[in-house]
């Protein structure tokens, strides 16, 4: 079976690093070290790139006119299926491989896929809980502001101006949204690597992000910068016929590279989860 890494309080027996087969080098790696380690990991496990490559190729084919012979409902189902496999199954498989490498317990492709499939129902529950929290809690925070605006005589938008009202409303919704997204970021890793249930995974992620605020901010900055550097060129204004002809090619390349990088980030997230849960 693939190894499981839980919090020390949830481990039967000794929860020290030695008993978990985790080296101190693992706990001392920085975010950049974890990224470099993830790239090297893919060289040792080409199955990760093979699985990801199949899904990425399927995504690119679905975006072209090659499969126009298929009815639209079939194309829609295929798009949902590929997105589900990429977001859920690939991330679960990568997390399983990462923890096996960090603990020195070899995991075959078959065992990795078995763990991924076994944790898929719980992982879907985690994703649904996160989406539900991100949609409802920020709205509940924003609701008193709407009630207060409705209680003010006249039109509050005309009183303060639309830009100010829009900025206040956006901040009132965005702050709790981003905060919850930050706190629940490692819930998928807790579900797959720690084999926690959906609710427990959210609590574990909340605890990890409390101790790793600075590291997580750095992760967010690097991930945002890499995403902008990949996708921004495809949305630049057209500057002549050459750029117009290259824009579709740039879109395909940037989308594919961006999805590949997301796999690298998934490996880094799993590594940081292990660091946080054993510390």
Tab-separated table of C-alpha atoms in Angstrom:
chain	number	residue	atom	x	y	z
A	1	UNK	CA	0.000	0.000	0.000
A	2	UNK	CA	1.058	3.605	-0.537
A	3	UNK	CA	2.386	5.340	2.599
A	4	UNK	CA	0.180	7.633	4.695
A	5	UNK	CA	1.422	10.772	6.466
A	6	UNK	CA	-0.817	12.071	9.245
A	7	UNK	CA	-0.390	14.629	11.992
A	8	UNK	CA	1.641	13.438	14.964
A	9	UNK	CA	-1.425	13.361	17.223
A	10	UNK	CA	-3.175	11.044	14.746
A	11	UNK	CA	-0.338	8.522	14.511
A	12	UNK	CA	-0.493	5.262	16.448
A	13	UNK	CA	2.835	4.941	18.222
A	14	UNK	CA	5.882	7.146	17.727
A	15	UNK	CA	5.493	10.009	15.274
A	16	UNK	CA	9.126	11.094	15.041
A	17	UNK	CA	10.822	11.617	11.692
A	18	UNK	CA	12.923	8.481	12.006
A	19	UNK	CA	9.915	6.260	12.595
A	20	UNK	CA	8.196	7.843	9.590
A	21	UNK	CA	11.294	7.320	7.392
A	22	UNK	CA	11.487	11.047	6.685
A	23	UNK	CA	14.891	12.702	6.543
A	24	UNK	CA	15.599	16.091	8.079
A	25	UNK	CA	16.600	17.273	4.607
A	26	UNK	CA	12.948	17.053	3.641
A	27	UNK	CA	11.816	19.342	6.446
A	28	UNK	CA	14.590	21.867	5.706
A	29	UNK	CA	13.863	22.386	2.002
A	30	UNK	CA	12.697	25.823	0.934
A	31	UNK	CA	9.915	26.444	-1.579
A	32	UNK	CA	12.433	26.791	-4.407
A	33	UNK	CA	14.178	23.609	-3.279
A	34	UNK	CA	10.833	21.796	-3.338
A	35	UNK	CA	10.207	22.996	-6.890
A	36	UNK	CA	13.626	21.822	-8.075
A	37	UNK	CA	13.054	18.527	-6.267
A	38	UNK	CA	9.673	18.159	-8.036
A	39	UNK	CA	11.243	18.630	-11.471
A	40	UNK	CA	13.821	15.953	-10.673
A	41	UNK	CA	11.039	13.700	-9.398
A	42	UNK	CA	9.391	13.653	-12.816
A	43	UNK	CA	12.594	12.300	-14.335
A	44	UNK	CA	12.408	9.330	-12.000
A	45	UNK	CA	8.662	8.816	-12.560
A	46	UNK	CA	7.917	9.362	-16.260
A	47	UNK	CA	4.444	7.921	-15.656
A	48	UNK	CA	3.445	11.320	-14.213
A	49	UNK	CA	4.309	13.121	-17.440
A	50	UNK	CA	2.763	10.302	-19.476
A	51	UNK	CA	-0.597	10.557	-17.699
A	52	UNK	CA	-0.528	14.354	-17.741
A	53	UNK	CA	0.482	14.392	-21.414
A	54	UNK	CA	-2.488	12.263	-22.414
A	55	UNK	CA	-4.917	14.580	-20.632
A	56	UNK	CA	-3.247	17.734	-22.002
A	57	UNK	CA	-3.384	16.324	-25.538
A	58	UNK	CA	-7.060	15.511	-25.056
A	59	UNK	CA	-7.708	19.068	-23.866
A	60	UNK	CA	-5.992	20.540	-26.933
A	61	UNK	CA	-7.964	18.261	-29.263
A	62	UNK	CA	-11.221	19.292	-27.611
A	63	UNK	CA	-10.319	22.936	-28.265
A	64	UNK	CA	-9.814	22.380	-31.997
A	65	UNK	CA	-12.136	21.609	-34.896
A	66	UNK	CA	-10.793	18.073	-35.299
A	67	UNK	CA	-13.612	16.472	-33.344
A	68	UNK	CA	-16.490	18.543	-34.735
A	69	UNK	CA	-18.034	15.312	-35.989
A	70	UNK	CA	-19.004	14.521	-32.401
A	71	UNK	CA	-22.271	15.952	-31.034
A	72	UNK	CA	-21.992	18.870	-28.634
A	73	UNK	CA	-23.248	16.889	-25.588
A	74	UNK	CA	-20.465	14.341	-26.140
A	75	UNK	CA	-17.865	17.102	-26.386
A	76	UNK	CA	-19.181	18.695	-23.198
A	77	UNK	CA	-19.020	15.390	-21.325
A	78	UNK	CA	-15.478	14.815	-22.613
A	79	UNK	CA	-14.373	18.264	-21.446
A	80	UNK	CA	-15.827	17.700	-17.981
A	81	UNK	CA	-14.211	14.264	-17.784
A	82	UNK	CA	-10.757	15.493	-18.798
A	83	UNK	CA	-10.983	18.398	-16.337
A	84	UNK	CA	-12.022	16.009	-13.572
A	85	UNK	CA	-9.165	13.598	-14.303
A	86	UNK	CA	-6.621	16.406	-14.502
A	87	UNK	CA	-7.702	18.235	-11.352
A	88	UNK	CA	-8.612	15.255	-9.164
A	89	UNK	CA	-6.908	12.069	-10.326
A	90	UNK	CA	-3.593	13.527	-11.517
A	91	UNK	CA	-3.140	15.564	-8.332
A	92	UNK	CA	-3.950	12.518	-6.217
A	93	UNK	CA	-1.487	10.388	-8.180
A	94	UNK	CA	1.259	13.017	-7.905
A	95	UNK	CA	0.710	13.330	-4.149
A	96	UNK	CA	0.992	9.570	-3.755
A	97	UNK	CA	4.259	9.453	-5.704
A	98	UNK	CA	5.685	12.392	-3.732
A	99	UNK	CA	5.045	10.834	-0.332
A	100	UNK	CA	6.441	7.492	-1.497
A	101	UNK	CA	9.647	9.199	-2.609
A	102	UNK	CA	9.967	11.204	0.611
A	103	UNK	CA	9.503	8.122	2.793
A	104	UNK	CA	11.629	5.819	0.656
A	105	UNK	CA	8.757	3.353	0.130
A	106	UNK	CA	8.521	2.433	-3.535
A	107	UNK	CA	5.077	2.647	-5.083
A	108	UNK	CA	4.304	1.048	-8.415
A	109	UNK	CA	2.098	2.681	-11.015
A	110	UNK	CA	-0.655	0.236	-10.135
A	111	UNK	CA	-0.509	1.096	-6.416
A	112	UNK	CA	-0.406	4.804	-7.177
A	113	UNK	CA	-3.475	4.580	-9.382
A	114	UNK	CA	-5.235	2.422	-6.792
A	115	UNK	CA	-4.657	5.049	-4.085
A	116	UNK	CA	-5.818	7.794	-6.439
A	117	UNK	CA	-9.042	5.982	-7.298
A	118	UNK	CA	-9.662	5.023	-3.670
A	119	UNK	CA	-9.356	8.633	-2.498
A	120	UNK	CA	-11.335	10.150	-5.377
A	121	UNK	CA	-14.755	10.129	-3.597
A	122	UNK	CA	-13.327	11.857	-0.512
A	123	UNK	CA	-11.356	14.256	-2.693
A	124	UNK	CA	-14.518	15.202	-4.571
A	125	UNK	CA	-16.146	15.862	-1.195
A	126	UNK	CA	-13.245	18.123	-0.233
A	127	UNK	CA	-13.527	20.107	-3.464
A	128	UNK	CA	-17.286	20.499	-3.034
A	129	UNK	CA	-16.865	21.708	0.556
A	130	UNK	CA	-14.235	24.214	-0.526
A	131	UNK	CA	-16.401	25.546	-3.362
A	132	UNK	CA	-19.439	25.737	-1.070
A	133	UNK	CA	-17.428	27.643	1.567
A	134	UNK	CA	-15.953	30.031	-0.997
A	135	UNK	CA	-19.385	30.826	-2.406
A	136	UNK	CA	-21.449	31.104	0.780
A	137	UNK	CA	-19.222	32.488	3.554
A	138	UNK	CA	-17.972	35.558	1.609
A	139	UNK	CA	-21.583	36.267	0.609
A	140	UNK	CA	-22.701	36.054	4.248
A	141	UNK	CA	-19.939	38.498	5.139
A	142	UNK	CA	-21.011	40.770	2.286
A	143	UNK	CA	-24.744	40.516	3.137
A	144	UNK	CA	-24.707	42.971	6.108
A	145	UNK	CA	-23.177	45.564	3.799
A	146	UNK	CA	-26.084	45.140	1.389
A	147	UNK	CA	-28.600	45.415	4.237
A	148	UNK	CA	-26.890	48.557	5.509
A	149	UNK	CA	-26.902	50.051	2.023
A	150	UNK	CA	-30.601	49.314	1.684
A	151	UNK	CA	-31.354	50.973	5.017
A	152	UNK	CA	-29.690	54.240	4.005
A	153	UNK	CA	-32.170	56.768	2.581
A	154	UNK	CA	-31.638	57.505	-1.071
A	155	UNK	CA	-29.251	55.699	-3.417
A	156	UNK	CA	-25.913	54.967	-1.675
A	157	UNK	CA	-24.198	54.483	-5.037
A	158	UNK	CA	-25.095	58.010	-6.106
A	159	UNK	CA	-23.937	59.368	-2.753
A	160	UNK	CA	-20.415	57.894	-2.787
A	161	UNK	CA	-20.041	57.201	-6.497
A	162	UNK	CA	-20.042	53.918	-8.362
A	163	UNK	CA	-16.236	53.342	-8.292
A	164	UNK	CA	-16.129	53.680	-4.499
A	165	UNK	CA	-19.189	51.461	-3.988
A	166	UNK	CA	-17.801	48.817	-6.361
A	167	UNK	CA	-14.411	48.890	-4.631
A	168	UNK	CA	-15.945	48.508	-1.170
A	169	UNK	CA	-18.201	45.683	-2.310
A	170	UNK	CA	-15.353	43.913	-4.109
A	171	UNK	CA	-13.066	44.120	-1.091
A	172	UNK	CA	-15.821	42.940	1.268
A	173	UNK	CA	-16.277	39.818	-0.877
A	174	UNK	CA	-12.686	39.226	-2.011
A	175	UNK	CA	-11.000	39.365	1.416
A	176	UNK	CA	-12.903	36.420	3.000
A	177	UNK	CA	-12.808	34.571	-0.346
A	178	UNK	CA	-9.014	34.770	-0.617
A	179	UNK	CA	-8.576	34.051	3.085
A	180	UNK	CA	-10.601	30.827	2.879
A	181	UNK	CA	-8.871	29.812	-0.344
A	182	UNK	CA	-5.547	30.266	1.449
A	183	UNK	CA	-6.617	28.290	4.526
A	184	UNK	CA	-8.031	25.338	2.551
A	185	UNK	CA	-5.255	25.108	-0.043
A	186	UNK	CA	-3.659	21.927	1.353
A	187	UNK	CA	-6.938	20.103	1.973
A	188	UNK	CA	-6.561	17.906	-1.153
A	189	UNK	CA	-3.101	16.788	0.014
A	190	UNK	CA	-4.452	16.071	3.503
A	191	UNK	CA	-7.200	13.971	1.941
A	192	UNK	CA	-4.902	11.955	-0.339
A	193	UNK	CA	-1.642	11.713	1.612
A	194	UNK	CA	-3.136	11.737	5.112
A	195	UNK	CA	-6.273	9.803	4.131
A	196	UNK	CA	-8.417	12.202	6.161
A	197	UNK	CA	-12.112	12.704	5.563
A	198	UNK	CA	-13.356	15.891	3.863
A	199	UNK	CA	-14.054	17.889	7.054
A	200	UNK	CA	-10.869	16.734	8.777
A	201	UNK	CA	-8.876	17.614	5.648
A	202	UNK	CA	-10.107	21.199	5.868
A	203	UNK	CA	-9.104	21.415	9.532
A	204	UNK	CA	-5.646	19.978	8.822
A	205	UNK	CA	-5.111	22.461	5.987
A	206	UNK	CA	-6.216	25.310	8.244
A	207	UNK	CA	-3.591	24.279	10.810
A	208	UNK	CA	-0.790	23.935	8.242
A	209	UNK	CA	-1.414	27.321	6.646
A	210	UNK	CA	-1.395	28.925	10.092
A	211	UNK	CA	2.192	27.762	10.613
A	212	UNK	CA	3.372	28.340	7.046
A	213	UNK	CA	1.995	31.774	6.191
A	214	UNK	CA	5.270	33.200	4.884
A	215	UNK	CA	6.058	30.134	2.784
A	216	UNK	CA	2.582	30.046	1.303
A	217	UNK	CA	2.688	33.747	0.342
A	218	UNK	CA	5.929	33.042	-1.531
A	219	UNK	CA	4.267	30.124	-3.305
A	220	UNK	CA	1.364	32.329	-4.349
A	221	UNK	CA	3.664	35.042	-5.684
A	222	UNK	CA	5.751	32.606	-7.742
A	223	UNK	CA	2.703	30.762	-9.075
A	224	UNK	CA	0.987	34.010	-10.045
A	225	UNK	CA	4.115	35.313	-11.745
A	226	UNK	CA	4.619	32.109	-13.721
A	227	UNK	CA	0.969	32.076	-14.805
A	228	UNK	CA	1.107	35.690	-15.981
A	229	UNK	CA	4.330	35.113	-17.889
A	230	UNK	CA	2.705	32.202	-19.750
A	231	UNK	CA	-0.758	33.551	-20.473
A	232	UNK	CA	-0.145	37.283	-20.893
A	233	UNK	CA	1.563	37.038	-24.309
A	234	UNK	CA	-1.485	35.316	-25.798
A	235	UNK	CA	-3.734	38.228	-24.822
A	236	UNK	CA	-1.519	41.092	-25.950
A	237	UNK	CA	-3.022	43.400	-28.601
A	238	UNK	CA	-2.338	42.239	-32.133
A	239	UNK	CA	0.746	43.944	-33.566
A	240	UNK	CA	0.797	43.132	-37.250
A	241	UNK	CA	0.100	40.011	-39.233
A	242	UNK	CA	2.985	38.015	-37.743
A	243	UNK	CA	1.686	38.277	-34.188
A	244	UNK	CA	-1.860	37.583	-35.365
A	245	UNK	CA	-0.738	34.390	-37.071
A	246	UNK	CA	1.295	33.280	-34.062
A	247	UNK	CA	-1.388	34.012	-31.466
A	248	UNK	CA	-3.217	30.647	-31.829
A	249	UNK	CA	0.106	28.834	-31.594
A	250	UNK	CA	1.073	30.833	-28.507
A	251	UNK	CA	-2.287	30.009	-26.938
A	252	UNK	CA	-1.792	26.278	-27.426
A	253	UNK	CA	1.797	26.377	-26.139
A	254	UNK	CA	1.030	28.541	-23.113
A	255	UNK	CA	-2.010	26.464	-22.127
A	256	UNK	CA	-0.058	23.206	-22.388
A	257	UNK	CA	2.991	24.522	-20.529
A	258	UNK	CA	0.732	26.054	-17.877
A	259	UNK	CA	-0.966	22.703	-17.278
A	260	UNK	CA	2.409	20.976	-17.050
A	261	UNK	CA	3.585	23.550	-14.532
A	262	UNK	CA	0.448	22.943	-12.482
A	263	UNK	CA	1.631	19.351	-12.094
A	264	UNK	CA	4.973	20.621	-10.810
A	265	UNK	CA	3.134	22.843	-8.345
A	266	UNK	CA	0.989	19.890	-7.246
A	267	UNK	CA	4.192	18.020	-6.401
A	268	UNK	CA	5.491	21.039	-4.475
A	269	UNK	CA	2.193	21.327	-2.565
A	270	UNK	CA	2.440	17.662	-1.565
A	271	UNK	CA	6.031	18.187	-0.429
A	272	UNK	CA	5.093	21.228	1.666
A	273	UNK	CA	2.144	19.339	3.169
A	274	UNK	CA	4.551	16.647	4.370
A	275	UNK	CA	6.846	19.313	5.812
A	276	UNK	CA	3.995	20.964	7.666
A	277	UNK	CA	2.300	17.835	8.951
A	278	UNK	CA	5.438	16.273	10.466
A	279	UNK	CA	6.792	19.485	12.026
